[in-house]
Short mmCIF file of C-alpha atoms and ligand atoms in Angstrom, two decimals:
data_model
loop_
_atom_site.label_atom_id
_atom_site.label_comp_id
_atom_site.label_asym_id
_atom_site.label_seq_id
_atom_site.Cartn_x
_atom_site.Cartn_y
_atom_site.Cartn_z
CA MET F 2 18.55 12.09 9.04
CA ASP F 3 21.65 14.30 9.33
CA HIS F 4 23.92 11.27 9.53
CA ILE F 5 22.93 10.14 5.99
CA PRO F 6 25.35 11.78 3.49
CA LYS F 7 23.39 13.47 0.66
CA ASN F 8 25.70 11.95 -1.97
CA HIS F 9 25.42 8.41 -0.59
CA PRO F 10 24.33 6.16 -3.49
CA ARG F 11 21.58 4.63 -1.32
CA ALA F 12 20.61 7.87 0.43
CA GLU F 13 16.88 7.68 -0.39
CA SER F 14 16.65 4.06 0.69
CA LEU F 15 18.45 4.92 3.95
CA ARG F 16 16.11 7.86 4.56
CA ILE F 17 13.07 5.62 4.07
CA ARG F 18 14.61 3.07 6.46
CA GLN F 19 15.20 5.80 9.04
CA ARG F 20 11.56 6.92 8.83
CA LEU F 21 10.52 3.40 9.66
CA VAL F 22 12.91 3.16 12.60
CA ASP F 23 11.60 6.50 13.89
CA GLY F 24 8.07 5.09 13.48
CA TYR F 25 9.09 2.09 15.55
CA ASP F 26 10.55 4.35 18.29
CA ASP F 27 7.29 6.34 18.28
CA GLY F 28 5.20 3.20 18.75
CA LEU F 29 3.60 3.25 15.28
CA VAL F 30 5.47 0.32 13.73
CA ALA F 31 5.58 -3.26 15.05
CA ARG F 32 8.97 -5.02 15.25
CA GLU F 33 7.72 -7.42 12.59
CA GLY F 34 6.97 -4.41 10.40
CA LEU F 35 10.70 -3.68 10.23
CA ILE F 36 11.27 -7.18 8.85
CA ALA F 37 8.42 -6.89 6.34
CA HIS F 38 10.05 -3.69 5.11
CA GLY F 39 13.26 -5.64 4.47
CA ARG F 40 11.46 -8.00 2.12
CA GLY F 41 10.08 -5.01 0.24
CA GLU F 42 13.50 -3.32 0.06
CA ALA F 43 15.01 -6.39 -1.61
CA PHE F 44 12.44 -6.23 -4.41
CA ASP F 45 12.78 -2.46 -4.67
CA TYR F 46 16.54 -2.92 -5.17
CA ILE F 47 16.01 -5.39 -8.01
CA LEU F 48 13.33 -3.21 -9.62
CA GLY F 49 15.71 -0.24 -9.66
CA GLU F 50 14.08 1.81 -6.86
CA ARG F 51 11.88 3.67 -9.32
CA THR F 52 8.29 3.57 -10.47
CA THR F 53 8.40 1.40 -13.58
CA ARG F 54 6.29 1.88 -16.70
CA LEU F 55 4.34 -1.22 -15.70
CA ALA F 56 3.66 0.12 -12.21
CA GLN F 57 2.45 3.39 -13.73
CA ARG F 58 -0.07 1.39 -15.77
CA SER F 59 -1.37 -0.23 -12.57
CA ILE F 60 -1.50 3.18 -10.89
CA LYS F 61 -3.77 4.48 -13.66
CA ALA F 62 -6.12 1.49 -13.29
CA ALA F 63 -6.07 1.87 -9.50
CA ALA F 64 -6.96 5.57 -9.70
CA ALA F 65 -9.87 4.79 -12.04
CA ALA F 66 -11.08 2.03 -9.67
CA LEU F 67 -10.96 4.35 -6.67
CA LEU F 68 -12.88 7.06 -8.52
CA LEU F 69 -15.51 4.53 -9.65
CA ALA F 70 -16.06 3.17 -6.13
CA ARG F 71 -19.00 4.31 -4.03
CA ASN F 72 -17.26 3.67 -0.70
CA PRO F 73 -13.51 3.44 -1.21
CA VAL F 74 -11.37 2.88 1.89
CA ILE F 75 -7.61 3.14 2.37
CA SER F 76 -6.44 0.62 4.94
CA VAL F 77 -3.55 2.00 7.00
CA ASN F 78 -1.04 0.02 9.05
CA GLY F 79 1.96 1.16 11.08
CA ASN F 80 4.48 0.99 8.23
CA LEU F 81 2.32 3.07 5.92
CA ALA F 82 1.70 5.70 8.62
CA ALA F 83 5.41 5.91 9.45
CA LEU F 84 6.54 6.01 5.82
CA CYS F 85 4.02 8.29 4.16
CA ALA F 86 1.21 9.60 6.37
CA ARG F 87 0.92 12.93 4.54
CA GLN F 88 0.86 11.31 1.10
CA THR F 89 -1.78 8.83 2.30
CA VAL F 90 -4.00 11.63 3.58
CA ARG F 91 -3.57 13.46 0.26
CA LEU F 92 -4.57 10.34 -1.64
CA ALA F 93 -7.68 9.98 0.55
CA ALA F 94 -8.69 13.54 -0.34
CA ALA F 95 -7.95 13.10 -4.07
CA SER F 96 -9.89 9.82 -4.29
CA HIS F 97 -12.68 10.65 -1.79
CA SER F 98 -11.66 7.62 0.25
CA SER F 99 -12.04 6.98 3.95
CA LEU F 100 -8.97 6.19 6.04
CA GLU F 101 -9.12 3.19 8.35
CA VAL F 102 -6.50 1.81 10.71
CA ASN F 103 -6.17 -1.97 10.37
CA LEU F 104 -3.43 -3.98 12.05
CA PHE F 105 -2.08 -7.51 12.07
CA TYR F 106 -0.12 -6.95 15.30
CA ASP F 107 -3.00 -5.20 16.95
CA SER F 108 -3.18 -3.06 20.07
CA PRO F 109 -5.58 -0.24 20.98
CA ALA F 110 -2.61 2.03 21.81
CA ARG F 111 -1.00 1.49 18.39
CA ARG F 112 -4.33 2.05 16.63
CA ARG F 113 -4.71 5.37 18.45
CA LYS F 114 -1.14 6.44 17.67
CA ILE F 115 -1.59 5.71 13.97
CA ALA F 116 -4.89 7.60 13.94
CA SER F 117 -3.18 10.60 15.62
CA LYS F 118 -0.35 10.47 13.10
CA LEU F 119 -2.87 10.64 10.24
CA GLU F 120 -4.76 13.46 11.97
CA SER F 121 -1.53 15.43 12.41
CA ALA F 122 -0.94 14.89 8.69
CA GLY F 123 -4.30 16.55 7.94
CA ALA F 124 -6.89 13.75 8.10
CA LYS F 125 -10.32 14.99 9.19
CA ARG F 126 -11.68 11.55 10.08
CA VAL F 127 -9.90 8.29 10.79
CA LEU F 128 -11.85 5.08 11.22
CA GLY F 129 -10.86 1.84 12.92
CA HIS F 130 -9.71 2.95 16.36
CA ARG F 131 -13.00 3.12 18.33
CA ARG F 132 -14.03 -0.21 19.78
CA ALA F 133 -17.75 0.67 19.56
CA ASP F 134 -17.50 0.94 15.77
CA GLN F 135 -15.78 -2.40 15.21
CA THR F 136 -17.14 -5.48 13.53
CA GLU F 137 -15.54 -8.55 11.93
CA LEU F 138 -14.70 -9.52 8.37
CA PRO F 139 -15.86 -13.08 7.68
CA GLY F 140 -13.38 -15.89 6.95
CA LEU F 141 -10.33 -14.43 8.67
CA GLY F 142 -8.52 -15.59 11.83
CA SER F 143 -6.04 -12.73 12.36
CA GLN F 144 -6.67 -9.42 14.09
CA ARG F 145 -6.99 -7.92 10.62
CA ARG F 146 -10.55 -9.28 10.69
CA ILE F 147 -11.51 -6.36 12.96
CA VAL F 148 -12.89 -3.65 10.70
CA ASP F 149 -14.91 -0.48 11.12
CA LYS F 150 -18.67 -0.67 10.52
CA ARG F 151 -18.51 2.66 8.70
CA GLY F 152 -15.41 1.78 6.70
CA ILE F 153 -14.08 -1.51 5.35
CA ALA F 154 -17.24 -3.32 6.48
CA MET F 155 -19.23 -1.40 3.85
CA ALA F 156 -16.47 -0.64 1.34
CA ASP F 157 -16.76 -1.69 -2.29
CA ALA F 158 -13.07 -0.96 -2.94
CA VAL F 159 -10.20 -1.27 -0.47
CA LEU F 160 -6.64 -0.08 -0.98
CA VAL F 161 -4.13 -2.12 0.99
CA ALA F 162 -0.38 -1.70 1.28
CA LEU F 163 2.10 -4.10 2.91
CA GLU F 164 -0.76 -6.48 3.36
CA ASP F 165 -0.78 -10.16 4.25
CA GLY F 166 -2.33 -12.54 1.76
CA ASP F 167 -4.98 -13.84 4.15
CA ARG F 168 -6.88 -10.60 4.43
CA THR F 169 -6.50 -9.83 0.75
CA GLN F 170 -8.09 -13.20 0.02
CA ALA F 171 -10.84 -12.60 2.61
CA LEU F 172 -11.62 -9.18 1.14
CA ALA F 173 -11.67 -10.50 -2.42
CA LYS F 174 -13.85 -13.47 -1.43
CA ASP F 175 -16.24 -11.05 0.24
CA GLY F 176 -16.71 -9.25 -3.09
CA ARG F 177 -14.58 -6.15 -2.56
CA ARG F 178 -12.38 -4.80 -5.31
CA VAL F 179 -8.88 -4.92 -3.83
CA ILE F 180 -6.11 -2.57 -4.90
CA ALA F 181 -2.73 -3.54 -3.45
CA ILE F 182 0.60 -1.78 -3.24
CA ASP F 183 3.20 -4.52 -2.89
CA LEU F 184 6.79 -4.59 -4.05
CA ASN F 185 6.71 -8.38 -4.29
CA PRO F 186 4.91 -9.45 -7.47
CA LEU F 187 5.02 -13.07 -6.23
CA SER F 188 3.14 -12.51 -2.96
CA ARG F 189 -0.34 -13.89 -2.37
CA THR F 190 -1.57 -10.33 -1.94
CA ALA F 191 -0.14 -9.31 -5.31
CA ARG F 192 -1.71 -12.32 -7.01
CA THR F 193 -5.10 -12.06 -5.29
CA ALA F 194 -5.72 -8.33 -5.66
CA ASP F 195 -7.67 -7.00 -8.64
CA ILE F 196 -5.04 -4.34 -9.24
CA THR F 197 -1.51 -4.60 -7.85
CA ILE F 198 0.87 -1.69 -7.92
CA VAL F 199 4.36 -3.18 -7.74
CA ASP F 200 6.10 -0.15 -6.33
CA ASN F 201 7.29 1.30 -3.06
CA ALA F 202 4.31 2.73 -1.18
CA VAL F 203 6.32 5.91 -0.61
CA ARG F 204 6.39 6.59 -4.37
CA ALA F 205 3.10 4.95 -5.31
CA MET F 206 0.96 7.05 -2.95
CA VAL F 207 2.19 10.30 -4.51
CA ARG F 208 1.66 9.10 -8.08
CA LEU F 209 -1.71 7.61 -7.28
CA ALA F 210 -2.98 10.88 -5.81
CA ALA F 211 -1.70 12.77 -8.88
CA GLN F 212 -3.41 10.25 -11.17
CA CYS F 213 -6.73 10.59 -9.29
CA ILE F 214 -6.57 14.36 -9.72
CA GLU F 215 -5.81 13.92 -13.45
CA LEU F 216 -8.73 11.51 -13.99
CA ALA F 217 -11.20 13.33 -11.72
CA GLY F 218 -13.15 14.97 -14.54
CA LYS F 219 -13.45 11.81 -16.65
CA LYS F 220 -16.84 10.23 -17.35
CA GLU F 221 -17.75 6.94 -15.66
CA SER F 222 -17.63 5.13 -19.02
CA GLY F 223 -14.08 6.38 -19.59
CA LEU F 224 -12.99 5.22 -16.14
CA ARG F 225 -14.59 1.82 -16.77
CA ARG F 226 -12.68 1.45 -20.02
CA ILE F 227 -9.44 1.93 -18.06
CA THR F 228 -10.29 -0.70 -15.42
CA ASP F 229 -11.78 -3.16 -17.94
CA SER F 230 -8.70 -3.13 -20.14
CA TYR F 231 -6.36 -3.76 -17.21
CA ASP F 232 -5.07 -7.33 -16.73
CA ASN F 233 -3.45 -7.85 -13.33
CA ALA F 234 -2.07 -11.35 -13.97
CA ALA F 235 -0.43 -10.25 -17.23
CA THR F 236 1.03 -7.15 -15.59
CA LEU F 237 2.48 -9.21 -12.72
CA GLY F 238 3.92 -11.65 -15.29
CA SER F 239 5.66 -8.76 -17.02
CA HIS F 240 7.08 -7.54 -13.70
CA ILE F 241 8.50 -11.02 -13.05
CA GLU F 242 10.01 -11.09 -16.56
CA GLU F 243 11.69 -7.72 -15.87
CA ILE F 244 13.17 -9.08 -12.64
CA ALA F 245 14.40 -12.19 -14.47
CA LYS F 246 16.03 -10.03 -17.17
CA TYR F 247 17.71 -7.89 -14.49
CA LEU F 248 19.12 -10.98 -12.78
CA GLU F 249 20.31 -12.47 -16.11
CA ARG F 250 22.16 -9.24 -16.91
CA ALA F 251 23.68 -9.21 -13.41
CA ALA F 252 24.79 -12.84 -13.81
CA ARG F 253 26.43 -12.08 -17.19
CA ASN F 254 28.34 -9.13 -15.69
CA ALA F 255 29.40 -10.99 -12.54
P1 LIG Q 27 1.59 -12.63 1.29
O1 LIG Q 27 0.95 -13.16 2.54
O2 LIG Q 27 0.71 -11.71 0.51
O3 LIG Q 27 2.28 -13.66 0.42
P2 LIG Q 27 3.78 -11.65 2.90
O4 LIG Q 27 3.65 -12.83 3.79
O5 LIG Q 27 5.11 -11.38 2.28
O6 LIG Q 27 2.75 -11.64 1.71
P3 LIG Q 27 3.99 -9.56 4.77
O7 LIG Q 27 5.04 -10.26 5.50
O8 LIG Q 27 2.91 -8.94 5.55
O9 LIG Q 27 3.26 -10.40 3.67
O10 LIG Q 27 4.81 -8.50 3.90
C1 LIG Q 27 4.32 -7.36 3.41
C2 LIG Q 27 4.59 -7.19 1.92
O11 LIG Q 27 4.82 -5.81 1.70
C3 LIG Q 27 5.80 -7.92 1.34
O12 LIG Q 27 5.40 -8.56 0.14
C4 LIG Q 27 6.81 -6.81 0.98
O13 LIG Q 27 7.49 -7.08 -0.22
C5 LIG Q 27 5.91 -5.61 0.81
N1 LIG Q 27 6.54 -4.32 1.18
C6 LIG Q 27 7.36 -4.05 2.21
N2 LIG Q 27 7.68 -2.75 2.25
C7 LIG Q 27 7.01 -2.16 1.23
C8 LIG Q 27 6.92 -0.81 0.77
N3 LIG Q 27 7.55 0.19 1.36
N4 LIG Q 27 6.12 -0.58 -0.30
C9 LIG Q 27 5.45 -1.58 -0.92
N5 LIG Q 27 5.50 -2.87 -0.52
C10 LIG Q 27 6.27 -3.16 0.54
#
């Protein structure tokens, strides 16, 4: 990271990019993962590279949903492991969630590397990388259908980040509460999930863990009030309005 000047206006974005490239060199990230990151970056740029007030509202609902779940699982892919392994492990601890490796561009070697990365970041148990424990999610053609019998297969809530719409739809159809972290409020994942946090996973993971700790002592009825009053479609609509306003302002000043 030494080559990134501290005073560079896009320093944080460049540091995040470098983490992903390092993750690719280490065999955690698929080539296609680098491209998926680019789509996210474009939205992050337009959203101001900060956690918005709207995203914070989704984070609160997501934390309540994770605390209410009996078997919450955090689904981890290469990008997430490369970008924020430590923060993901902290969130798992704060929300009593299991961690499971789940990949679109699947390979046993990559699954193992991602599991090791999480273990080095402090995870006690990582699911999804032992063939004997694998089963299939119904209604899905991609490799993402392969899930762990002790994890996503029996989860009532699943947190996904940088997810493709197909699995989000399959999880939702199968009755799981889906919490998504996705910078694109227009994606199928964003629109299918029960709660979508439109924020960079790097920032969202930290805030979500903090929110879980803050809500940990709250009664079940209080947590339910938070999730019941949350409207994902309306929140996504507001995100899109904010993007439209940003673009209008930019067009006026061009
Ligand atoms: P869908 O199938 O849901 O319409 P998609 O085809 O865009 O989505 P992918 O190509 O798998 O799905 O892209 C992953 C998604 O993750 C994209 O919507 C992208 O905006 C988002 N994304 C990329 N990087 C990040 C990040 N660091 N944090 C949060 N979201 C991200």
